[in-house]
Amino acid sequence: MRVFHRFSTAHDDLIHDVSYDFYGKRLATCSSDQKIKVWDQNDNQKWELSAEWKAHSGSVWKLAWAHPEYGQVIASCSFDRTVCIWEESEDEKGQKKWQLKAHLVDSRDSVTDIKFAPKSFGLRLATCSSDGYIRIYEAMDIMNLSQWTIVEEFESQKGTNNCISWNPSSYDKPMIAVGSNEPYIKIWEYSETGRKWVQIDSLTAYPIGSTILSGNLNSSNLNSGMGGMSVNNVNNISGGSFGLNSGNSIGNGNIGSLNSISGNSLMSGANSSINVSSGNNSIYSNNFDSSADGGNRAIHDVCWAPNMGRSYHLIATASKDHKVRIWKLCSDKSKMELREVMRKDDHKSEVWRVEWNITGTILASSGDDGNVCLWKCNMNGEWKLFSLISGEESTEDKYDR
Amino acid sequence: MSQMNQPPNKCQTYLNLGSPLSAISSSPDSTKLIVAGRDIVKIVSVQNNEFKVTSNLRAGKTQSLNYTGNDCCWHPSLVESYRFLIATAATNGAVVIWNTVREGSKSVERIFTDHSRAVNKLAWHPDKLDCILTGSQDNTLRMWDIRDSANASKITFSPKSESIRDVQFNPSQSNQFAAAFDNGTIQLWDIRKPTIAVEKITSHQGLVLTIDWHPEEKNIIASGGRDRAIRVWDFSNGKSLNNVSTISSVSRIKWRPGNKWHIASCSSIVDFQIHIWDVKKPYIPLFSFTDHRDVPTGLIWKSPSSLISCSKDSHLLLNDFQDSYKPYQHIRTSGLTWNVNNEIASINDKINRTQSNESLPSLSTQFPSFFASFNVPTPPPLPPLVKVEQGIMKIYSPKYQNSEIVYNERYLFEHFASNYRFRGQSFNQLCDHNQLVSQVVNQHHISTMWSLLKLHYSNLDQIEQQKEQIEQQKQELQKLINKKSIETQKKQKQQLRHHKNIKEQQFRDIENLEKESNPKKIIKDIGDDDNDSANQEINLNKEEDEEMNSNFDDSQMGDIFDPSNDMMTAKEPPTSSLMEFNANDTGNDQFCNILSAEAVTPLVSLPTTLERQKSDNILDNLGSGVNIKKQNQPINSDNMDSLDKKNNKSTSNENKDSSINQNQQKKNHIKDKINYNNKDNISDDGDDDEEYYNDYDVNNNNRNGNNKENYINYINYNNFTHKNINENKKNDNYDEMKSNDEDSDSLKIMVPCFEFEEFSFQPIITDMLEACIEKGDVQTCVFIVLILGKYVDLNIEKHRLTTWFGSYIELLQRYKMWSLALEIMKYCDDQIISQASKRHTTLISACSTCGKSIPQNSILCEKCNKASSKCSICRLPVKGMWVWCQGCGHGGHLEHMKSWFVDKNQKSCPTGCAHICTPFKK
């Protein structure tokens, strides 16, 4: 990769998000200076500021473009606990102007992420907030964007929710992945029968290095499969003291199976004894400490890959423990299985963003080190670092494969 | 309320006083606090980080409104006789002076009731120890002397500026005080000049709720208002220094000791948190205390890192810095986004996440009086800040190596999207075409897929033709049954039987021929025979076509020369020729590798041979392609006409053969130009396609007319084989033969080669598609499904096919290739997809005379009974495409309008209405 364009956005404070529109011809940026700026690419391929306005009375965390079928619409969320819907329209003089269409004020804490649903589900917006709630809004009349109804509201995680991502496939049930200060993502889906969002409770997560037994892996056959080894089956009710349980299983030097039952999520993993004894590949890293800010494995960002016809889903997470992870979500009738297929710490610092390309073949991640890493699956199905774009002011990349 | 009673989890210590609190004030030695609320005035001791209620001043005095605590203020002096004095302000306007030395009812020293409405704020005079200043809701400020019990109110300030929300003496100029007003001003007054304000600053929109003098900087004051802002002002020049914007109205602010520009704030509604801001970083608080469950009402800094606060949730909290939520540790400062070109826009702002931990600057020395009691150590000074450039947008675009021509993903996608074909030609032709398309851009793995596909399913064309013939035959039969008697039919059948026998005989001959010579030889021979220029050949072929029409069996000849159809002859693969090909191979190792990798099928050696031939085919198609393709096109365009299908097929086969010859002659010369030619080739094809669509109907009709006789021939033949075909619809030709008892002889010849009927290619193809999907190439899969799907059950879940099509269509839309997306939608078998295109578009037309809407498929207006849309040039009603001017409303046939405005270069409306329909046309 090489730098193509480089320009200053001239925001007055830290920038929190940048987003291409559907066609990749416009960019929107948002910043702590409470402004949103929209940039258009002109005929000479130069990026020009097309609009800027004060959007919120707090830092603007995230932006989302609606599908262009619904017009030029941006949603923004902010520290001021509100979500704003902006629409570009022309006045009588033909001047384009971004207008505030709706102000969604339901959240009781900072709104940390917003995402529009796949087009086919209508003009829907999922928001996640530090008050622990996921709220889904819908514009019932797409011609009148000032009317938004809250169609769903459910508590995903006590405390803060950091990030949210829709399953981008229009042909599945509506699903969203939510990342919080807990070390795993939660996946919610809309249940037609219950007419509400339910957390997939049959979800089992297998971290990398876990021994996969043949056949269907469930708790009982895990135990039997491990033969004479003693199996630690720790049920962690609070979900808050992961480090302790993890340490416990490592201390015993045995196969650990961790079940965290907080709410109704189930996360269990099995480690081979080799991995456990080496300690590096244990399910939860040892450097877990209980700081007041929540787990050190807090998930900063989650991104659901465009499906592009695959039989499974890929979900990437960026987390505080310096790791970029890719999870493979396989569904088998009633059972869902979340398998970690990549875990990398090349950023050597907190990772803050993960983003899939349009075809879901390359994952980009960025972190506090200022670098952008690109990850790609090779012929053997292994995810590898494919390019590292240095944040330094050098024109040459460190390497480019 | 149950939540209210839970202990807060992130504080040093807390005390639940059981009643909402509205103000706190600290004793001068900071060992005690006065806590006031609507139902409460209590003294709390602060020792060893623990709160303890020491006395309740309101014990037994609960009835009187005088003792409600709207505000409270401990006397700041350490002088013995004053240090126990406390003032509280009540919502009814009473000001009560308490002496905490005394107990019970005697503790009340004075009650002043001159204020007519609630007193919002109290302030003891810093020097005149007996004086206290009050600001009230009744728009006045009063200065009291507590020694005078009868007539205490000494000075009354009436600024006529609405209610006073806050009042505070200037720490550096004790005769001055600042007051905050509901009209948005803060005013500086001098107690020696009670008539008029010294200074007036309009600081907020709406109410100013709180002010706080900077403890160190002279004339600097901070104010907080309902407009959600905290502003810092310099009273010496009336200028605003900083503007912090918070998320809800600011009810209390307090400068943080030890950090010059840090200030704590809390809100009166919505936000229950206490934020500590650096006024130089006005958008994100440095840290926040999140423990209160209702709005905080009073703030006191116990030390630079610990804060005492009271709240409407009845709690008194002592928070330490380490309890706080530190937003800078949780802020995303990198943006990352992809676009369709695989470009990444990224912003990565450097952030000092530990800035909330930054060591305290040595300001404590400047607050000797304040810090004396806290024993704050003097920290080392901070290193100078390095200015880092922020907010730089970088857009990266992918760099592709190993290619002189840059094939980026977008180019490839668009190339495939616009050049792939899935209809309008026979199966083999489509495969060939698509293979060529992928070959041009060096996508060898894709081209291999297409060639394998063609190899595996080359017989599909025949099945397809037979199917179509059956269809036609059915129709014709229907007619015949109506017209002719059964007897005549019988006669025909007998004739046909004869016909068929002849055919079988010929077929057998061919088989024998093949067995004798290897396929390449045949091709070579024929190639030599037809060693004319491409043009001539095609003319020749056309003549042959007609012959073949009359003699169906001849078309089998063509199939033999189709290399892909030669499987049955490959019992003994000609290794020598294979070697030869390898020797001839001028590189392209990758291609070879893929081929060998794919050849895990039972046809191990065979596909390789055939592929070799085919790749040669490609090469010469590429080389001589420009001419041949162009010539080919008109013939191809008739393909839809099922009668001509066979003919065409043989034609194209002939072409290929000739191409091989040409290739052999020109190979070296041509190869250089391959890429260039290919491009031409493809764009030409595109044009021809258009023509083809336009002329399709006409051709079809003509053909039908001309070939009536041929039709009958076909029908006769088909009639005969009908049964067999029905039985063997999905099997290949060999099965068909096998099941035919009459042809048991020929069967013997066929069977020994391979037992095809037991082998299914479907799993291989399915695997191939999956591998393709895995790579993210949904495009090729969609086209394969479109082409192959109608013949072969690919055993892929319907749901998945839907997602394939859906994903591809969405990609096309992203690339703005609307018409292609619609075409895919139209020809896709999937209900969900094909209906998606119909869901959104509705066209409602209205009568141009009366305005009544016209129902679909109707030309006449129901009301006027007139044709509404007449072409303004030919005056005839327009059915179909109608264009009109948005300005004058006149219009007509697309063709007519085009000729008027484009060909005749007119600007004004053809009706003569004088409207300039094309004002911008040059």
PDB file of N, CA, C and O in Angstrom, chain B residues 379-418:
ATOM      1  N   PRO B 379       5.573  18.038  43.513  1.00  0.00           N
ATOM      2  CA  PRO B 379       6.016  17.108  42.455  1.00  0.00           C
ATOM      3  C   PRO B 379       6.944  17.795  41.477  1.00  0.00           C
ATOM      4  O   PRO B 379       6.968  19.023  41.388  1.00  0.00           O
ATOM      5  N   PRO B 380       7.710  16.997  40.726  1.00  0.00           N
ATOM      6  CA  PRO B 380       8.603  17.581  39.728  1.00  0.00           C
ATOM      7  C   PRO B 380       7.806  18.181  38.574  1.00  0.00           C
ATOM      8  O   PRO B 380       6.673  17.762  38.329  1.00  0.00           O
ATOM      9  N   PRO B 381       8.361  19.160  37.884  1.00  0.00           N
ATOM     10  CA  PRO B 381       7.630  19.776  36.768  1.00  0.00           C
ATOM     11  C   PRO B 381       7.512  18.827  35.589  1.00  0.00           C
ATOM     12  O   PRO B 381       8.307  17.913  35.422  1.00  0.00           O
ATOM     13  N   LEU B 382       6.496  19.068  34.781  1.00  0.00           N
ATOM     14  CA  LEU B 382       6.246  18.207  33.624  1.00  0.00           C
ATOM     15  C   LEU B 382       7.241  18.486  32.502  1.00  0.00           C
ATOM     16  O   LEU B 382       7.687  19.610  32.343  1.00  0.00           O
ATOM     17  N   PRO B 383       7.570  17.462  31.730  1.00  0.00           N
ATOM     18  CA  PRO B 383       8.383  17.734  30.540  1.00  0.00           C
ATOM     19  C   PRO B 383       7.576  18.561  29.558  1.00  0.00           C
ATOM     20  O   PRO B 383       6.338  18.483  29.543  1.00  0.00           O
ATOM     21  N   PRO B 384       8.258  19.364  28.737  1.00  0.00           N
ATOM     22  CA  PRO B 384       7.517  20.199  27.797  1.00  0.00           C
ATOM     23  C   PRO B 384       6.758  19.351  26.792  1.00  0.00           C
ATOM     24  O   PRO B 384       7.211  18.278  26.386  1.00  0.00           O
ATOM     25  N   LEU B 385       5.594  19.808  26.416  1.00  0.00           N
ATOM     26  CA  LEU B 385       4.758  19.054  25.482  1.00  0.00           C
ATOM     27  C   LEU B 385       5.322  19.145  24.072  1.00  0.00           C
ATOM     28  O   LEU B 385       5.735  20.200  23.624  1.00  0.00           O
ATOM     29  N   VAL B 386       5.350  18.002  23.431  1.00  0.00           N
ATOM     30  CA  VAL B 386       5.770  17.988  22.033  1.00  0.00           C
ATOM     31  C   VAL B 386       4.516  18.131  21.177  1.00  0.00           C
ATOM     32  O   VAL B 386       3.564  17.376  21.316  1.00  0.00           O
ATOM     33  N   LYS B 387       4.553  19.100  20.322  1.00  0.00           N
ATOM     34  CA  LYS B 387       3.377  19.328  19.477  1.00  0.00           C
ATOM     35  C   LYS B 387       3.372  18.293  18.348  1.00  0.00           C
ATOM     36  O   LYS B 387       4.275  18.244  17.518  1.00  0.00           O
ATOM     37  N   VAL B 388       2.349  17.483  18.355  1.00  0.00           N
ATOM     38  CA  VAL B 388       2.216  16.471  17.313  1.00  0.00           C
ATOM     39  C   VAL B 388       1.111  16.908  16.363  1.00  0.00           C
ATOM     40  O   VAL B 388       0.068  17.382  16.800  1.00  0.00           O
ATOM     41  N   GLU B 389       1.380  16.732  15.109  1.00  0.00           N
ATOM     42  CA  GLU B 389       0.380  17.112  14.129  1.00  0.00           C
ATOM     43  C   GLU B 389      -0.799  16.145  14.224  1.00  0.00           C
ATOM     44  O   GLU B 389      -0.626  14.933  14.188  1.00  0.00           O
ATOM     45  N   GLN B 390      -1.951  16.687  14.340  1.00  0.00           N
ATOM     46  CA  GLN B 390      -3.135  15.862  14.539  1.00  0.00           C
ATOM     47  C   GLN B 390      -4.041  15.936  13.324  1.00  0.00           C
ATOM     48  O   GLN B 390      -3.959  16.848  12.510  1.00  0.00           O
ATOM     49  N   GLY B 391      -4.906  14.967  13.265  1.00  0.00           N
ATOM     50  CA  GLY B 391      -5.990  15.018  12.286  1.00  0.00           C
ATOM     51  C   GLY B 391      -5.555  14.907  10.846  1.00  0.00           C
ATOM     52  O   GLY B 391      -6.151  15.503   9.962  1.00  0.00           O
ATOM     53  N   ILE B 392      -4.508  14.127  10.611  1.00  0.00           N
ATOM     54  CA  ILE B 392      -4.053  13.967   9.233  1.00  0.00           C
ATOM     55  C   ILE B 392      -4.754  12.763   8.619  1.00  0.00           C
ATOM     56  O   ILE B 392      -4.670  11.641   9.110  1.00  0.00           O
ATOM     57  N   MET B 393      -5.447  13.027   7.555  1.00  0.00           N
ATOM     58  CA  MET B 393      -6.104  11.945   6.831  1.00  0.00           C
ATOM     59  C   MET B 393      -5.113  11.363   5.835  1.00  0.00           C
ATOM     60  O   MET B 393      -4.463  12.082   5.093  1.00  0.00           O
ATOM     61  N   LYS B 394      -5.014  10.048   5.858  1.00  0.00           N
ATOM     62  CA  LYS B 394      -4.157   9.390   4.873  1.00  0.00           C
ATOM     63  C   LYS B 394      -5.001   8.396   4.102  1.00  0.00           C
ATOM     64  O   LYS B 394      -5.733   7.624   4.705  1.00  0.00           O
ATOM     65  N   ILE B 395      -4.892   8.465   2.827  1.00  0.00           N
ATOM     66  CA  ILE B 395      -5.624   7.501   2.013  1.00  0.00           C
ATOM     67  C   ILE B 395      -4.613   6.651   1.272  1.00  0.00           C
ATOM     68  O   ILE B 395      -3.788   7.161   0.520  1.00  0.00           O
ATOM     69  N   TYR B 396      -4.660   5.382   1.559  1.00  0.00           N
ATOM     70  CA  TYR B 396      -3.719   4.456   0.943  1.00  0.00           C
ATOM     71  C   TYR B 396      -4.419   3.729  -0.194  1.00  0.00           C
ATOM     72  O   TYR B 396      -5.573   3.388  -0.094  1.00  0.00           O
ATOM     73  N   SER B 397      -3.664   3.507  -1.234  1.00  0.00           N
ATOM     74  CA  SER B 397      -4.258   2.692  -2.283  1.00  0.00           C
ATOM     75  C   SER B 397      -3.356   1.504  -2.528  1.00  0.00           C
ATOM     76  O   SER B 397      -2.149   1.566  -2.327  1.00  0.00           O
ATOM     77  N   PRO B 398      -3.947   0.409  -2.920  1.00  0.00           N
ATOM     78  CA  PRO B 398      -3.162  -0.815  -3.043  1.00  0.00           C
ATOM     79  C   PRO B 398      -2.152  -0.729  -4.172  1.00  0.00           C
ATOM     80  O   PRO B 398      -2.383  -0.104  -5.206  1.00  0.00           O
ATOM     81  N   LYS B 399      -1.038  -1.384  -3.949  1.00  0.00           N
ATOM     82  CA  LYS B 399       0.014  -1.414  -4.950  1.00  0.00           C
ATOM     83  C   LYS B 399       0.126  -2.858  -5.394  1.00  0.00           C
ATOM     84  O   LYS B 399       0.230  -3.758  -4.576  1.00  0.00           O
ATOM     85  N   TYR B 400       0.043  -3.107  -6.662  1.00  0.00           N
ATOM     86  CA  TYR B 400       0.111  -4.487  -7.131  1.00  0.00           C
ATOM     87  C   TYR B 400       1.447  -4.739  -7.797  1.00  0.00           C
ATOM     88  O   TYR B 400       1.889  -3.967  -8.625  1.00  0.00           O
ATOM     89  N   GLN B 401       2.044  -5.827  -7.400  1.00  0.00           N
ATOM     90  CA  GLN B 401       3.355  -6.132  -7.951  1.00  0.00           C
ATOM     91  C   GLN B 401       3.219  -7.126  -9.087  1.00  0.00           C
ATOM     92  O   GLN B 401       2.145  -7.614  -9.389  1.00  0.00           O
ATOM     93  N   ASN B 402       4.362  -7.456  -9.690  1.00  0.00           N
ATOM     94  CA  ASN B 402       4.457  -8.476 -10.727  1.00  0.00           C
ATOM     95  C   ASN B 402       3.569  -8.192 -11.929  1.00  0.00           C
ATOM     96  O   ASN B 402       3.098  -9.092 -12.585  1.00  0.00           O
ATOM     97  N   SER B 403       3.287  -6.991 -12.188  1.00  0.00           N
ATOM     98  CA  SER B 403       2.478  -6.743 -13.382  1.00  0.00           C
ATOM     99  C   SER B 403       2.845  -5.392 -13.962  1.00  0.00           C
ATOM    100  O   SER B 403       2.962  -4.408 -13.257  1.00  0.00           O
ATOM    101  N   GLU B 404       3.060  -5.434 -15.249  1.00  0.00           N
ATOM    102  CA  GLU B 404       3.382  -4.174 -15.907  1.00  0.00           C
ATOM    103  C   GLU B 404       2.133  -3.324 -16.004  1.00  0.00           C
ATOM    104  O   GLU B 404       2.131  -2.133 -15.786  1.00  0.00           O
ATOM    105  N   ILE B 405       1.072  -3.997 -16.360  1.00  0.00           N
ATOM    106  CA  ILE B 405      -0.200  -3.292 -16.370  1.00  0.00           C
ATOM    107  C   ILE B 405      -0.788  -3.462 -14.975  1.00  0.00           C
ATOM    108  O   ILE B 405      -0.754  -4.547 -14.414  1.00  0.00           O
ATOM    109  N   VAL B 406      -1.275  -2.396 -14.436  1.00  0.00           N
ATOM    110  CA  VAL B 406      -1.820  -2.480 -13.092  1.00  0.00           C
ATOM    111  C   VAL B 406      -3.240  -3.040 -13.152  1.00  0.00           C
ATOM    112  O   VAL B 406      -4.144  -2.419 -13.678  1.00  0.00           O
ATOM    113  N   TYR B 407      -3.365  -4.258 -12.636  1.00  0.00           N
ATOM    114  CA  TYR B 407      -4.709  -4.808 -12.520  1.00  0.00           C
ATOM    115  C   TYR B 407      -5.149  -4.634 -11.078  1.00  0.00           C
ATOM    116  O   TYR B 407      -4.830  -5.460 -10.242  1.00  0.00           O
ATOM    117  N   ASN B 408      -5.842  -3.616 -10.780  1.00  0.00           N
ATOM    118  CA  ASN B 408      -6.343  -3.545  -9.418  1.00  0.00           C
ATOM    119  C   ASN B 408      -7.670  -4.272  -9.349  1.00  0.00           C
ATOM    120  O   ASN B 408      -8.239  -4.667 -10.360  1.00  0.00           O
ATOM    121  N   GLU B 409      -8.109  -4.467  -8.147  1.00  0.00           N
ATOM    122  CA  GLU B 409      -9.283  -5.305  -7.989  1.00  0.00           C
ATOM    123  C   GLU B 409     -10.504  -4.727  -8.674  1.00  0.00           C
ATOM    124  O   GLU B 409     -11.333  -5.433  -9.206  1.00  0.00           O
ATOM    125  N   ARG B 410     -10.567  -3.408  -8.631  1.00  0.00           N
ATOM    126  CA  ARG B 410     -11.715  -2.800  -9.264  1.00  0.00           C
ATOM    127  C   ARG B 410     -11.693  -3.043 -10.770  1.00  0.00           C
ATOM    128  O   ARG B 410     -12.708  -3.382 -11.365  1.00  0.00           O
ATOM    129  N   TYR B 411     -10.478  -2.906 -11.341  1.00  0.00           N
ATOM    130  CA  TYR B 411     -10.363  -3.125 -12.779  1.00  0.00           C
ATOM    131  C   TYR B 411     -10.797  -4.542 -13.122  1.00  0.00           C
ATOM    132  O   TYR B 411     -11.573  -4.763 -14.047  1.00  0.00           O
ATOM    133  N   LEU B 412     -10.300  -5.495 -12.337  1.00  0.00           N
ATOM    134  CA  LEU B 412     -10.634  -6.890 -12.610  1.00  0.00           C
ATOM    135  C   LEU B 412     -12.131  -7.127 -12.483  1.00  0.00           C
ATOM    136  O   LEU B 412     -12.749  -7.752 -13.339  1.00  0.00           O
ATOM    137  N   PHE B 413     -12.678  -6.600 -11.409  1.00  0.00           N
ATOM    138  CA  PHE B 413     -14.104  -6.823 -11.180  1.00  0.00           C
ATOM    139  C   PHE B 413     -14.917  -6.276 -12.334  1.00  0.00           C
ATOM    140  O   PHE B 413     -15.789  -6.935 -12.884  1.00  0.00           O
ATOM    141  N   GLU B 414     -14.579  -5.070 -12.722  1.00  0.00           N
ATOM    142  CA  GLU B 414     -15.347  -4.453 -13.803  1.00  0.00           C
ATOM    143  C   GLU B 414     -15.108  -5.168 -15.115  1.00  0.00           C
ATOM    144  O   GLU B 414     -16.018  -5.329 -15.923  1.00  0.00           O
ATOM    145  N   HIS B 415     -13.869  -5.614 -15.298  1.00  0.00           N
ATOM    146  CA  HIS B 415     -13.561  -6.356 -16.511  1.00  0.00           C
ATOM    147  C   HIS B 415     -14.431  -7.607 -16.602  1.00  0.00           C
ATOM    148  O   HIS B 415     -15.081  -7.863 -17.605  1.00  0.00           O
ATOM    149  N   PHE B 416     -14.464  -8.353 -15.517  1.00  0.00           N
ATOM    150  CA  PHE B 416     -15.265  -9.569 -15.519  1.00  0.00           C
ATOM    151  C   PHE B 416     -16.748  -9.244 -15.637  1.00  0.00           C
ATOM    152  O   PHE B 416     -17.479  -9.884 -16.388  1.00  0.00           O
ATOM    153  N   ALA B 417     -17.156  -8.265 -14.877  1.00  0.00           N
ATOM    154  CA  ALA B 417     -18.583  -7.945 -14.861  1.00  0.00           C
ATOM    155  C   ALA B 417     -19.058  -7.597 -16.258  1.00  0.00           C
ATOM    156  O   ALA B 417     -20.131  -8.021 -16.695  1.00  0.00           O
ATOM    157  N   SER B 418     -18.251  -6.816 -16.977  1.00  0.00           N
ATOM    158  CA  SER B 418     -18.757  -6.356 -18.258  1.00  0.00           C
ATOM    159  C   SER B 418     -18.465  -7.336 -19.388  1.00  0.00           C
ATOM    160  O   SER B 418     -19.068  -7.236 -20.451  1.00  0.00           O
TER     161      SER B 418
END
